[in-house]
CSV table of C-alpha atoms in Angstrom, one decimal:
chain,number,residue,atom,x,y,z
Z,1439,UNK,CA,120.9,0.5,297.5
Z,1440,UNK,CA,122.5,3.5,297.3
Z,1441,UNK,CA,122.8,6.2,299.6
Z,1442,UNK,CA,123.2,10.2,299.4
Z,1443,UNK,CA,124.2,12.3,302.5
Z,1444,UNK,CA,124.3,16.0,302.7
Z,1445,UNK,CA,125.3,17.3,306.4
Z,1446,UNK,CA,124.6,20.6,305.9
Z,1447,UNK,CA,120.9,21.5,306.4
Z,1448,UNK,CA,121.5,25.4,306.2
Z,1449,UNK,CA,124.5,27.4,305.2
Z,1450,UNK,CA,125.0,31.1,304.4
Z,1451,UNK,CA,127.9,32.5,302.6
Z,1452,UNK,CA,129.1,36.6,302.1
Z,1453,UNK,CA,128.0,37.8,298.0
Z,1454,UNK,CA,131.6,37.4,296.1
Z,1455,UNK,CA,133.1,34.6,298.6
Z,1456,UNK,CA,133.2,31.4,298.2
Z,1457,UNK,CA,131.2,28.4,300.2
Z,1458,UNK,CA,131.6,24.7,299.7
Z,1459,UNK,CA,128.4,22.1,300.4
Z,1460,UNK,CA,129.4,18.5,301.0
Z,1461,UNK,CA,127.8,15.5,300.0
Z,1462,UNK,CA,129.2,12.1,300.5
Z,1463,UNK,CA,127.4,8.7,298.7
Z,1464,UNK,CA,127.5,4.8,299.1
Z,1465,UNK,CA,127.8,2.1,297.0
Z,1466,UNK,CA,129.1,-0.6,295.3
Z,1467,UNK,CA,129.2,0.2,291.8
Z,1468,UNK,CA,132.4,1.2,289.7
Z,1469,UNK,CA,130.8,3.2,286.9
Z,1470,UNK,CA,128.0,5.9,288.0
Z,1471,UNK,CA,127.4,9.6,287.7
Z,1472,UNK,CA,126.6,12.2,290.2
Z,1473,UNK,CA,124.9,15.5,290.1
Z,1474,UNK,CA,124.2,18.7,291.6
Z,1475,UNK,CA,121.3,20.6,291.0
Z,1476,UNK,CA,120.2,23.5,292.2
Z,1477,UNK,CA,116.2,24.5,293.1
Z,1478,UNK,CA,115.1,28.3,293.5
Z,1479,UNK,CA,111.9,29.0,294.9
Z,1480,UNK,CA,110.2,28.5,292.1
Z,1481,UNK,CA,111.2,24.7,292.5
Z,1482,UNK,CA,112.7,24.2,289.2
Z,1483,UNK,CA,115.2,21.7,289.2
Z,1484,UNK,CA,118.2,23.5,287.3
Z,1485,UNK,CA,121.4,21.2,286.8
Z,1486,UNK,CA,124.1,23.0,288.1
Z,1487,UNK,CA,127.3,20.4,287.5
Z,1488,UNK,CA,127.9,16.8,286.4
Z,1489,UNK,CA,130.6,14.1,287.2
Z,1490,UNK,CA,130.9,11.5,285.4
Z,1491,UNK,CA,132.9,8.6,288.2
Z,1492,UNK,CA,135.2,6.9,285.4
Z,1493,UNK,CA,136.6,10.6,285.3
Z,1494,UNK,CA,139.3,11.2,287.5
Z,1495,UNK,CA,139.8,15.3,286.3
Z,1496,UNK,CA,136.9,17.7,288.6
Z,1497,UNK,CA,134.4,18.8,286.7
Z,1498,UNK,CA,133.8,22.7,286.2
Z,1499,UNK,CA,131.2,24.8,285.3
Z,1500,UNK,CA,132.4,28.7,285.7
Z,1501,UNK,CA,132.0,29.7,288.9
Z,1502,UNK,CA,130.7,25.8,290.2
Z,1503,UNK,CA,133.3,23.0,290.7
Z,1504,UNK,CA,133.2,19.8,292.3
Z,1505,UNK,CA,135.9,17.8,294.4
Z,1506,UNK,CA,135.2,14.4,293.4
Z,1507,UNK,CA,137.1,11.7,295.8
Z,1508,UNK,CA,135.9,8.9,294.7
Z,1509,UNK,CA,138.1,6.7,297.1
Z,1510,UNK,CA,136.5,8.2,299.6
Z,1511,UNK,CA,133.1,8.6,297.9
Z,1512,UNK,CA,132.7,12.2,298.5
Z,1513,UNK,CA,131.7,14.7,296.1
Z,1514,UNK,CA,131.6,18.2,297.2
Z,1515,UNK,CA,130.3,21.7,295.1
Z,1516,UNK,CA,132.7,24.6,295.8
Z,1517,UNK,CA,130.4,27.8,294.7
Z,1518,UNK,CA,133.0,31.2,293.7
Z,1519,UNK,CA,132.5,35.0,293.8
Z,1520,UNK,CA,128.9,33.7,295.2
Z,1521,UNK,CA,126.0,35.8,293.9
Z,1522,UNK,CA,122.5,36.9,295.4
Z,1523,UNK,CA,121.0,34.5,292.7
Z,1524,UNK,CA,123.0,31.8,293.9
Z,1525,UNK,CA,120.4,31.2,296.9
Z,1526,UNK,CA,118.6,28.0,296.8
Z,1527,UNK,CA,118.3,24.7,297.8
Z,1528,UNK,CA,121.3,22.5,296.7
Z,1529,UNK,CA,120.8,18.6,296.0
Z,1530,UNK,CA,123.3,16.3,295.3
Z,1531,UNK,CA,122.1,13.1,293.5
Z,1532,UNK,CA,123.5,10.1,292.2
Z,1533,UNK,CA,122.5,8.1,289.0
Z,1534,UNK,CA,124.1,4.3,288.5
Z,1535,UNK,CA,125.1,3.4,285.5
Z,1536,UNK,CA,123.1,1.0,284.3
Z,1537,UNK,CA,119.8,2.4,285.6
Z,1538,UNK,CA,117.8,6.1,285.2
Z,1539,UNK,CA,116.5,6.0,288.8
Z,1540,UNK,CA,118.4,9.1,290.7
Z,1541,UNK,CA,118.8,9.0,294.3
Z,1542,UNK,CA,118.7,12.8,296.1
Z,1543,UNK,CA,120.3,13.7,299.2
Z,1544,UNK,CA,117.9,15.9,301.4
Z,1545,UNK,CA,119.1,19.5,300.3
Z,1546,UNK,CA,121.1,21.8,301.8
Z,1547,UNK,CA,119.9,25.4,302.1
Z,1548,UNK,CA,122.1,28.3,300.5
Z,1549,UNK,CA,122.2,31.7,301.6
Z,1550,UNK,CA,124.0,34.3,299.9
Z,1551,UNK,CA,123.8,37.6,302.3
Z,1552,UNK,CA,124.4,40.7,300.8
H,1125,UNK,CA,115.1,26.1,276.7
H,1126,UNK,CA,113.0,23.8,278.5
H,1127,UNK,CA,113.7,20.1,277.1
H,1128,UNK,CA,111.2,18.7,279.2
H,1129,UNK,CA,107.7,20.4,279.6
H,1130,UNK,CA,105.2,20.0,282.6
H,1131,UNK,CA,101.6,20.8,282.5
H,1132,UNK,CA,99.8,22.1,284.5
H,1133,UNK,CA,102.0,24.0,286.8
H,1134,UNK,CA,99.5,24.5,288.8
H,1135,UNK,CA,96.0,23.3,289.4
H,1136,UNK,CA,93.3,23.0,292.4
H,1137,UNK,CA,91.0,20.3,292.7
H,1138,UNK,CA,87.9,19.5,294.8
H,1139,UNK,CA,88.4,16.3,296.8
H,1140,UNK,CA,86.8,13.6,295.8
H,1141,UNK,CA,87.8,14.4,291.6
H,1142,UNK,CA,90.4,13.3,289.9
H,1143,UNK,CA,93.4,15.5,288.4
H,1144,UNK,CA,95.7,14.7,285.3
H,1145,UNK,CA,99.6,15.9,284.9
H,1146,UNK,CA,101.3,16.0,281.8
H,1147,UNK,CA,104.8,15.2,281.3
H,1148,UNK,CA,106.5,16.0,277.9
H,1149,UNK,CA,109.9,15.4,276.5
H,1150,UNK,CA,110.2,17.6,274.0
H,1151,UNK,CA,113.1,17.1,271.6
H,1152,UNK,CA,113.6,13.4,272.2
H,1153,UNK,CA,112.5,9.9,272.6
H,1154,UNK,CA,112.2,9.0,276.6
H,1155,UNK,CA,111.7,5.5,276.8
H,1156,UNK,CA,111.3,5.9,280.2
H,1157,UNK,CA,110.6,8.8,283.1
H,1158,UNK,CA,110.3,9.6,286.4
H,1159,UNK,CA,107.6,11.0,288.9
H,1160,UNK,CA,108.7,12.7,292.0
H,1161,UNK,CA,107.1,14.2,294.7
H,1162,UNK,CA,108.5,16.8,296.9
H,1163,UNK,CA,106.5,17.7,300.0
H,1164,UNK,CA,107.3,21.3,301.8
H,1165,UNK,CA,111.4,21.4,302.6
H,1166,UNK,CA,112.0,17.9,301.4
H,1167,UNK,CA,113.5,16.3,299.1
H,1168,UNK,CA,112.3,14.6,295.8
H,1169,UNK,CA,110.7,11.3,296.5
H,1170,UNK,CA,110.3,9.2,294.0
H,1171,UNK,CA,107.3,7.7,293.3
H,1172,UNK,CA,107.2,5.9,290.2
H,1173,UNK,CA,108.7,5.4,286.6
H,1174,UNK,CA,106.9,5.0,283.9
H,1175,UNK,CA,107.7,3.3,281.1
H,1176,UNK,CA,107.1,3.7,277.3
H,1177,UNK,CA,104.5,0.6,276.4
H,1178,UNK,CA,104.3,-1.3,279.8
H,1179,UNK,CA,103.1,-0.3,283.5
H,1180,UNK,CA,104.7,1.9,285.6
H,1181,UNK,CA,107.2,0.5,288.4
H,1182,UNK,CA,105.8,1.8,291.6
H,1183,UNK,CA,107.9,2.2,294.9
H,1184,UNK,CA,107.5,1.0,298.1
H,1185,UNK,CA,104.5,2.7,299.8
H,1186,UNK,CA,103.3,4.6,296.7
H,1187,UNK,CA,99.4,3.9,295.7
H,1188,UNK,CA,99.1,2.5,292.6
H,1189,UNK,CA,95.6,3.0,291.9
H,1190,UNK,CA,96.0,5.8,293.3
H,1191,UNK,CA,98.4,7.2,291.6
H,1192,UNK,CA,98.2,6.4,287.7
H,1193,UNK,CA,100.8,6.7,285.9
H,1194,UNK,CA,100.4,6.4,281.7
H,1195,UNK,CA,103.1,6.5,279.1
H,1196,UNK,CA,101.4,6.2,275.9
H,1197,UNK,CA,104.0,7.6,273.8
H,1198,UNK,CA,107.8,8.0,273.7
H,1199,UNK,CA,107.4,11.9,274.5
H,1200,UNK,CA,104.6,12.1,276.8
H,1201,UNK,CA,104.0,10.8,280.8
H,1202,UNK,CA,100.4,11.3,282.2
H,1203,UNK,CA,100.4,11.0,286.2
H,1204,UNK,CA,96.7,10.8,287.1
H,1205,UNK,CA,96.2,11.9,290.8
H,1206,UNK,CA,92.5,9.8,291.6
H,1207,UNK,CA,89.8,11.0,294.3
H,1208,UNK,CA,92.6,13.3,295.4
H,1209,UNK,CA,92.7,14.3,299.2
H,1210,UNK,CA,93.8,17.2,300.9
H,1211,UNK,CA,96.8,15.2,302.0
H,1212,UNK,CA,97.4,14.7,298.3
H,1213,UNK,CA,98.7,18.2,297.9
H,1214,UNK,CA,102.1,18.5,297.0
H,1215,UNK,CA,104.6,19.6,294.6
H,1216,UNK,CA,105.0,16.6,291.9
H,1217,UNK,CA,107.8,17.0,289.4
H,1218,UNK,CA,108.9,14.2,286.4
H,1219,UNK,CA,111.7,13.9,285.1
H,1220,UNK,CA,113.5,12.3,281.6
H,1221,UNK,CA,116.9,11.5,280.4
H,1222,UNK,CA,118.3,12.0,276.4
H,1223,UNK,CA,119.5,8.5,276.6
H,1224,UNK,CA,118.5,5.7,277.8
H,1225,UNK,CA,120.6,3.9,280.3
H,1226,UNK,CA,123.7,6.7,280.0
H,1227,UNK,CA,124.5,8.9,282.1
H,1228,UNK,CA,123.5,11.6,280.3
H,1229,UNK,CA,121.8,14.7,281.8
H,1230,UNK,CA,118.3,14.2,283.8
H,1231,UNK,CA,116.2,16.7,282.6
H,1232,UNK,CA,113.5,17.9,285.0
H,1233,UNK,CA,109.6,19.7,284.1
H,1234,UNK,CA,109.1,22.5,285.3
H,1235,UNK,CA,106.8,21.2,288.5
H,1236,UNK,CA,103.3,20.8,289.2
H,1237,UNK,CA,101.9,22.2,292.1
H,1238,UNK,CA,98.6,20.3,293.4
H,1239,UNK,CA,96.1,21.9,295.8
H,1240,UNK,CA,93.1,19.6,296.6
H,1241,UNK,CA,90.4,21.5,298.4
């Protein structure tokens, strides 16, 4: 089975600098995809970046981008030039391949202070 | 916009009654979806997927007669919550993917929040 593991329960970051949330996965499988999404308070699960593991190039998403290691099966979110509306709750997930069922880590709570 | 709808987002029961959720894909076929339940600062559990034509695949420790779970259609989940609790109030969210089996993006409804009084 496969596992997700974010370390961070809480972090807080200055509006316009920069914060990165880790998140490191297990498995077995060669071809999966892995996620993060982002949930306000109004718990809307809004997909914030995609990485697709056959891949080797980070995916980016304008001020979101990931460090995929994938040898080391860690898969961080770097958040730039943070923004008040960039506080949430940040999962990282995983999705195999061959299946639909997504596996969440348990969050890790973003603060952006003014 | 919204690709996959959930209704109601929110709803209060009595205990004893029963309470349907809808989930709705709505610009494409999902064969199959997801129910998740999320209780306060937690993350998504899932509880269930439900499949187009054929019963639901429950997880470990999930109720199934509790918990029914109806895909009559390739755009449309029903997640029937039955002689609901107060422990039964949650936040339950579904969720569907474009394709099946490809990693394409999981969409997610909007959330149902579940008050049983």
């Amino acid at each position: 089975a496969q596992t997700v593991t974010q370390s961070q329960p809480e972090m807080s970051v200055q509006e316009a600098e920069t914060v990165t949330l880790s998140c490191t996965y297990d498995t077995s499988e060669n071809n999966y995809y892995l996620f993060w999404y982002k949930q306000p308070p109004s718990r809307q699960m809004i997909l914030v970046i995609r990485q697709e593991a056959y891949k080797q190039q980070n995916a980016t998403e304008n001020r979101f981008s990931v460090n995929f290691q994938k040898a080391a099966k860690s898969f961080s979110l770097k958040i730039s030039d943070s923004q008040l509306g960039d506080t949430a709750m940040y999962f990282c997930a995983f999705l195999s391949g061959g299946y639909q069922k997504v596996t969440f880590g348990i969050g890790t709570k973003l603060q952006v202070i003014p | 916009g919204a690709v996959v709808s959930q209704h109601p987002s929110r709803v209060i029961c009595k205990s004893g009654t029963s309470v349907k959720i809808e989930c709705r894909s709505l610009d494409f076929q999902a064969t199959t979806m997801f129910w998740y339940r999320q209780f306060p600062k937690q993350s998504l559990m899932l509880m269930a997927t439900s499949n187009e034509g054929s019963k639901a695949t429950y997880e470990q420790g999930v109720e199934k007669d509790k918990f029914l779970i109806n895909h009559a259609s390739l755009t449309l989940s029903t997640l029937t919550v039955t002689s609901a609790h107060p422990e039964d109030s949650s936040f339950y969210i579904c969720s569907a993917s474009r394709e099946p089996r490809a990693g394409n993006t999981i969409y997610f409804g909007e959330g149902s929040w579940l008050t049983v009084v």
